[in-house]
mmCIF file of C-alpha atoms in Angstrom:
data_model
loop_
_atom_site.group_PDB
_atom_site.id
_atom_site.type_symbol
_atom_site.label_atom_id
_atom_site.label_comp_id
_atom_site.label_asym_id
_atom_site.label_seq_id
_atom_site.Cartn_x
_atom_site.Cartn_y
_atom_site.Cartn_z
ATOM 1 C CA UNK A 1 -5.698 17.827 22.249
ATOM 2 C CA UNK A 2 -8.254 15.624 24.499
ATOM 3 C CA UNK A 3 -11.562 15.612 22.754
ATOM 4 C CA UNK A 4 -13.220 13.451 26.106
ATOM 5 C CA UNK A 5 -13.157 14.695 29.785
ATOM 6 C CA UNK A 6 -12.779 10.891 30.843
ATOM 7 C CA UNK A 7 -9.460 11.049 28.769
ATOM 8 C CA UNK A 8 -8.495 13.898 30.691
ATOM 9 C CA UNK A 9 -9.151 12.473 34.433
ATOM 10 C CA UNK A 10 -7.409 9.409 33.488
ATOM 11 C CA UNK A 11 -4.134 11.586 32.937
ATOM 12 C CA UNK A 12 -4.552 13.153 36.143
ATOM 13 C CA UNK A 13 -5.525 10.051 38.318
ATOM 14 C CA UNK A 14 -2.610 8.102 36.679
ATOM 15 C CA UNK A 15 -0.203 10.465 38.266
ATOM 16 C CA UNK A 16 1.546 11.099 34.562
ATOM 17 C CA UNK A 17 0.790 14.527 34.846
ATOM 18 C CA UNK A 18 4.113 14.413 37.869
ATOM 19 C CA UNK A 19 6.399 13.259 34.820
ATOM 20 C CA UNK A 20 6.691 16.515 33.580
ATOM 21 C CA UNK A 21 7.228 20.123 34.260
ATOM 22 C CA UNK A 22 3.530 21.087 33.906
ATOM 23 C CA UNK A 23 0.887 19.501 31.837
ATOM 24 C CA UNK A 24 -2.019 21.388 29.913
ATOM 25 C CA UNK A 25 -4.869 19.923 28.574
ATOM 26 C CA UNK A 26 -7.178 21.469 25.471
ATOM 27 C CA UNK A 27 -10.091 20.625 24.448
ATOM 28 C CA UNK A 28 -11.629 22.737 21.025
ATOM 29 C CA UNK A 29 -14.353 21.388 18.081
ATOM 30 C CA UNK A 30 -13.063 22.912 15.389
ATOM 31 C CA UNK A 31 -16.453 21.174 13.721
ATOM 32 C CA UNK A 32 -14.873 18.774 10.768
ATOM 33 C CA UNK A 33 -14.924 15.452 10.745
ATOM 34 C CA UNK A 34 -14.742 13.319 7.879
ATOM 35 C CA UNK A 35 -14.748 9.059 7.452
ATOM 36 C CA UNK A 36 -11.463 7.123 8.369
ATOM 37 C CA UNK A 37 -11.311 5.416 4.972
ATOM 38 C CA UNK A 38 -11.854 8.931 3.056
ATOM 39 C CA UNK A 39 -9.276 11.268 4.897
ATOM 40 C CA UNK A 40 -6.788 10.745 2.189
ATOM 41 C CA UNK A 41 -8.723 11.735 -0.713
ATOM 42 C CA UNK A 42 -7.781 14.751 -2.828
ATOM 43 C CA UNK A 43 -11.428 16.684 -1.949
ATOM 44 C CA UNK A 44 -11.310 16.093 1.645
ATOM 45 C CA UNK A 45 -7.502 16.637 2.013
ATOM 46 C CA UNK A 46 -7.272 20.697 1.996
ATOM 47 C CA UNK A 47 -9.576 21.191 4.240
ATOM 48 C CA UNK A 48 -8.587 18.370 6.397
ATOM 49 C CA UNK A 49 -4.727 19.702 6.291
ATOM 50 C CA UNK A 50 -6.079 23.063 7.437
ATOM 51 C CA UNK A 51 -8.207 22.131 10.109
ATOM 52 C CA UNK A 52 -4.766 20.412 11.582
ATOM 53 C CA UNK A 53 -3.032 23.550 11.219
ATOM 54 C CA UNK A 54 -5.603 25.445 13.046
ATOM 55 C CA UNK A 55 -5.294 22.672 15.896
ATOM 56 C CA UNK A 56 -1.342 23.208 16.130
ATOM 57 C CA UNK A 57 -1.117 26.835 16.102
ATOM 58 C CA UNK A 58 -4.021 26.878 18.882
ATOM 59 C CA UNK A 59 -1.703 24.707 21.185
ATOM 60 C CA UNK A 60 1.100 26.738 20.509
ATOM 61 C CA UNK A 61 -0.588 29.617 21.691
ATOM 62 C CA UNK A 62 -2.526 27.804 24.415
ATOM 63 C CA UNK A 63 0.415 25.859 25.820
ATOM 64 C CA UNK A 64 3.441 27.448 24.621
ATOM 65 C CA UNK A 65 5.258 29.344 27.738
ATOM 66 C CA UNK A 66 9.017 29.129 28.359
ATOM 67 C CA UNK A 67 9.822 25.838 26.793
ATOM 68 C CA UNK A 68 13.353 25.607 24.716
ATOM 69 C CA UNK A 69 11.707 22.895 22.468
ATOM 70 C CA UNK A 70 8.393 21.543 21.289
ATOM 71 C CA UNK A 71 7.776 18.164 19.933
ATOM 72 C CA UNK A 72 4.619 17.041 17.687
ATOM 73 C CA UNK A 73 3.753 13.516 18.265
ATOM 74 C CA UNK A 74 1.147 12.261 16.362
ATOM 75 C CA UNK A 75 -1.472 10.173 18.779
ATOM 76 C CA UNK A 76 -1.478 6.896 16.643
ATOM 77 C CA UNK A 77 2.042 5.930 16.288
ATOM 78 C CA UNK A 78 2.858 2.357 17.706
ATOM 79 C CA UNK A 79 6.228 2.448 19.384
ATOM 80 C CA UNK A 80 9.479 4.644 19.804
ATOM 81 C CA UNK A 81 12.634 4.525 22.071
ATOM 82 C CA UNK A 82 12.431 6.047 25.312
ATOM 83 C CA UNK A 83 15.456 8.299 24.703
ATOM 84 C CA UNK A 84 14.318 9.720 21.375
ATOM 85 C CA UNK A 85 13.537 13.315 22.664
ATOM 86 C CA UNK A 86 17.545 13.175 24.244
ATOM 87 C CA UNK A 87 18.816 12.118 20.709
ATOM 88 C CA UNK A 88 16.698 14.257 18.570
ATOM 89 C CA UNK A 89 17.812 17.461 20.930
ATOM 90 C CA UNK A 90 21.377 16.126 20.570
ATOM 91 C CA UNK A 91 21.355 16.896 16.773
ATOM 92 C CA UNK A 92 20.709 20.203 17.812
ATOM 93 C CA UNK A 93 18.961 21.991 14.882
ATOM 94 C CA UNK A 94 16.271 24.168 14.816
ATOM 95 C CA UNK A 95 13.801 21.810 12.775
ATOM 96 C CA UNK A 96 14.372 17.760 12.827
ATOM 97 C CA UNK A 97 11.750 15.443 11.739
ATOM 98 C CA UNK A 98 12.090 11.959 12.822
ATOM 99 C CA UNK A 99 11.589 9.034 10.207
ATOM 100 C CA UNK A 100 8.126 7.772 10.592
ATOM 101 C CA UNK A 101 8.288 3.762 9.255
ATOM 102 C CA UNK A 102 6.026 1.455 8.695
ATOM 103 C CA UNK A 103 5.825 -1.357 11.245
ATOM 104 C CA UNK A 104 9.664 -1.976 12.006
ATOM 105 C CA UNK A 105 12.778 -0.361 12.867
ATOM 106 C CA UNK A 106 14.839 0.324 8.709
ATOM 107 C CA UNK A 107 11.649 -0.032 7.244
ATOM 108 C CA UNK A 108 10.162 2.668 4.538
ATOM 109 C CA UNK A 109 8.904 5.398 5.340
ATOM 110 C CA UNK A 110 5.025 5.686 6.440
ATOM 111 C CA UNK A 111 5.660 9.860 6.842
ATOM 112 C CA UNK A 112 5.212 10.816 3.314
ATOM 113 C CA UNK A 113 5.396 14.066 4.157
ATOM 114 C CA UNK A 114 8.973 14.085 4.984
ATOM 115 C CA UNK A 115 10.666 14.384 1.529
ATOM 116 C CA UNK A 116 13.757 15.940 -0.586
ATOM 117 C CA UNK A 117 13.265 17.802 -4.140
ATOM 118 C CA UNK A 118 15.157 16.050 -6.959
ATOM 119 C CA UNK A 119 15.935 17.477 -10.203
ATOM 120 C CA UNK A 120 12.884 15.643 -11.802
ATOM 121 C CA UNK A 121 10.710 16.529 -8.738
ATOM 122 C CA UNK A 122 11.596 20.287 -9.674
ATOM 123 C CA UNK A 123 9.904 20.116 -13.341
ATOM 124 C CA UNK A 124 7.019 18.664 -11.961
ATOM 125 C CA UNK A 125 6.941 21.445 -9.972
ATOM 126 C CA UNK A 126 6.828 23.995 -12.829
ATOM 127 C CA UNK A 127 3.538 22.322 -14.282
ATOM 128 C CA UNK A 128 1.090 22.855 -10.483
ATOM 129 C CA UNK A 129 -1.219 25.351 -10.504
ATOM 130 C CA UNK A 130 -0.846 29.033 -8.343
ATOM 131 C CA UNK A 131 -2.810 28.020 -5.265
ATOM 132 C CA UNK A 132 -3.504 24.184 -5.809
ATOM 133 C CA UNK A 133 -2.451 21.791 -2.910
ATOM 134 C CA UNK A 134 -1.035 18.733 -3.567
ATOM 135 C CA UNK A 135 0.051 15.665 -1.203
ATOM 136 C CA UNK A 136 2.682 13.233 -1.794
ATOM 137 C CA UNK A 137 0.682 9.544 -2.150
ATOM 138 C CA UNK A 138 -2.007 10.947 -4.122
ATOM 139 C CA UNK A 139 -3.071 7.880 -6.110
ATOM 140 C CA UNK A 140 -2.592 8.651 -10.210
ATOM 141 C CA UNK A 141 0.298 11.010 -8.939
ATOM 142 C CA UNK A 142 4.073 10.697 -8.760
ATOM 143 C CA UNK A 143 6.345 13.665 -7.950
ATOM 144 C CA UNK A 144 9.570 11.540 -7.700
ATOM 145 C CA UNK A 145 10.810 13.808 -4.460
ATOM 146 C CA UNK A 146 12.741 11.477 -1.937
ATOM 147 C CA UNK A 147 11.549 10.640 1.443
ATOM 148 C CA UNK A 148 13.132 9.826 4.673
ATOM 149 C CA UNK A 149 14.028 6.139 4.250
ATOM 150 C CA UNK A 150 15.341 6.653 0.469
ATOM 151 C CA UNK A 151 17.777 9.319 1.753
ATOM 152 C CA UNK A 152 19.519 6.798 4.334
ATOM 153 C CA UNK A 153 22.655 6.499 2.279
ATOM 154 C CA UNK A 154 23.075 10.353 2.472
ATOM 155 C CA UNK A 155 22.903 11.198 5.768
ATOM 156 C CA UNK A 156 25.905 12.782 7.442
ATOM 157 C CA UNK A 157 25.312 11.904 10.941
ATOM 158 C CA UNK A 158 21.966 10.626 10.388
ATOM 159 C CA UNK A 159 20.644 14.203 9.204
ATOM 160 C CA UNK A 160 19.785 15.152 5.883
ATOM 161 C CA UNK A 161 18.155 18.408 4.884
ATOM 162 C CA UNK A 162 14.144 18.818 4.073
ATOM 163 C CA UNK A 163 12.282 20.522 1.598
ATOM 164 C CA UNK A 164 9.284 19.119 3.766
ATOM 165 C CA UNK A 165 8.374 17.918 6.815
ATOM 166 C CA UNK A 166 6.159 15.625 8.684
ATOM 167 C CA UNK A 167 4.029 15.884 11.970
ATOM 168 C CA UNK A 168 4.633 12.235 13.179
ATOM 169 C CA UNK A 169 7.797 13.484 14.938
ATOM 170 C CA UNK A 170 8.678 16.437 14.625
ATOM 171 C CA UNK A 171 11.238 18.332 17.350
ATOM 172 C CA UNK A 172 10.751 22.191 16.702
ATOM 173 C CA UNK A 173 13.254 24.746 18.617
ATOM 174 C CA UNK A 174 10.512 26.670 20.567
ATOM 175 C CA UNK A 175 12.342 30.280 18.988
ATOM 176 C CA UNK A 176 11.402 29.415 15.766
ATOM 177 C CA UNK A 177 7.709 29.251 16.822
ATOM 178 C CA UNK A 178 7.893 32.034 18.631
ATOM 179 C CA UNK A 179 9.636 33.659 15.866
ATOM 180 C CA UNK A 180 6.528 33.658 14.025
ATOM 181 C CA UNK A 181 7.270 30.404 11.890
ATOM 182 C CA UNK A 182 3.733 27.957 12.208
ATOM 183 C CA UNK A 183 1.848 26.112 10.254
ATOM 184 C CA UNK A 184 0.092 28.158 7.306
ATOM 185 C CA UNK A 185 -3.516 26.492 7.317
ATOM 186 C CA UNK A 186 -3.476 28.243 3.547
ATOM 187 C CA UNK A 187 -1.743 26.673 0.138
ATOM 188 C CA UNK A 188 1.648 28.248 0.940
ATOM 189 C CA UNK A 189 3.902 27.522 -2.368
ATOM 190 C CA UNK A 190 1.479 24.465 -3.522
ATOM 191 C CA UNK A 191 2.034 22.939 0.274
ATOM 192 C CA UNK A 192 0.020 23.457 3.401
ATOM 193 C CA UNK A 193 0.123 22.257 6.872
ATOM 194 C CA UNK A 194 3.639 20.773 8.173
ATOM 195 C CA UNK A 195 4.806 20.756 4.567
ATOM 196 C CA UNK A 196 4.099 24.603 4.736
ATOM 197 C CA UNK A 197 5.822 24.721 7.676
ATOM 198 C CA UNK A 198 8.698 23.741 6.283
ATOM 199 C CA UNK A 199 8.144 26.331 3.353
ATOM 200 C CA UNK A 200 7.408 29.299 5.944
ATOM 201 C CA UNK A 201 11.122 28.448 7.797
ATOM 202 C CA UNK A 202 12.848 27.959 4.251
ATOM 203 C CA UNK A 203 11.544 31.629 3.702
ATOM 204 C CA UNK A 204 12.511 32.706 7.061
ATOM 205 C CA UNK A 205 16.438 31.604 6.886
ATOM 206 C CA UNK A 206 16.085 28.326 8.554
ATOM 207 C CA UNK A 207 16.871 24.895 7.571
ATOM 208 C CA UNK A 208 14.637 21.720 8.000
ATOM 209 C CA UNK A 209 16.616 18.538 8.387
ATOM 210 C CA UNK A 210 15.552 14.958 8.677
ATOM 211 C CA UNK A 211 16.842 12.256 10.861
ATOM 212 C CA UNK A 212 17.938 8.858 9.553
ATOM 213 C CA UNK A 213 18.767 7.260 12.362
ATOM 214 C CA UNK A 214 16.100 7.845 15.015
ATOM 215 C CA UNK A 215 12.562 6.119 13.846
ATOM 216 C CA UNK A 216 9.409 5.907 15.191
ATOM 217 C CA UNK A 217 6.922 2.982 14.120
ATOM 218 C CA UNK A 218 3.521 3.159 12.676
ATOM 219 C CA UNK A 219 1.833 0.399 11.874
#
């Protein structure tokens, strides 16, 4: 998404655009914003989440063509290895989400979203409300699921399966998008967004797994 024209003719006049295949560019208000300090509270959050979802299914169907694979990248991440789209691909499944860390490579995890029901995480469950969205880091609020970098030690080639998922890095096979699998901007099963997303391909027969062993930094 490229919210400036400048940003745009900077792509072009860099010659980055000759890196790739083909390179589209969209540009949509969607008419939210909201204070970098407040984006995480609970009141702002929903609607935040949704407004995101809106963005992502609007560049699937914008950009979306004959790709095998898409990969979400969020815009503020620090650093990554320049292979990491040839060893995500090499896991080969149809969701992966990459461990998003804070600051250095075997760090925890910054990615929240990326996380693992537990048996405790499953009676907490029981007590949300139909229809009520809830985020994993909500101050006052523990659901004791696991996340990416507490799940090392289980990993079977690096890959462990997902209840939810992330956007930081997250590889998609393009079939299951075009299967009809995106991201609900609605409370889907008390999630929304790329945690819904990983709800909606639960429900659809497909598997969300994690990767342990490729990271990308956040600082």
């Amino acid at each position: 998404r490229v919210k400036k024209a400048s940003v745009a003719d900077a792509v072009f006049a860099s010659g980055s655009c000759r890196k790739f295949h083909s390179v589209t560019l969209v540009k949509r208000d969607l008419h939210f914003s909201v204070a970098q300090g407040a984006r995480h509270l609970h009141n702002v959050q929903t609607q935040r989440r949704a407004i995101i979802a809106k963005a992502r299914n609007e560049l699937l169907v914008r950009a979306l063509t004959d790709e095998d694979w898409v990969f979400w990248l969020d815009m503020d991440v620090a650093r990554f290895e320049p292979n990491i789209l040839h060893r995500a691909i090499a896991k080969d499944k149809d969701i992966l989400s990459i461990n998003c860390v804070f600051q250095r490579y075997g760090a925890r995890s910054y990615d929240l979203n990326n996380w693992q029901e537990t048996d405790q995480s499953l009676k907490i469950r029981k007590t949300f409300q139909k229809g009520e969205a809830v985020f994993e880091g909500e101050a006052g609020r523990e659901f004791h699921r696991r996340h990416l970098s507490e799940l090392r030690d289980q990993a079977k080639d690096g890959l462990v399966p997902l209840d939810g998922v992330g956007g930081c890095g997250l590889l998609v096979r393009a079939s299951v998008h075009r299967g009809g699998v995106v991201f609900p901007p609605f409370v889907l099963d008390n999630a929304i967004e790329t945690e819904a997303f990983a709800t909606a391909a639960k429900l659809a027969g497909v598997q969300p797994y994690g990767s342990t062993d490729i990271e990308i930094i956040h600082e």
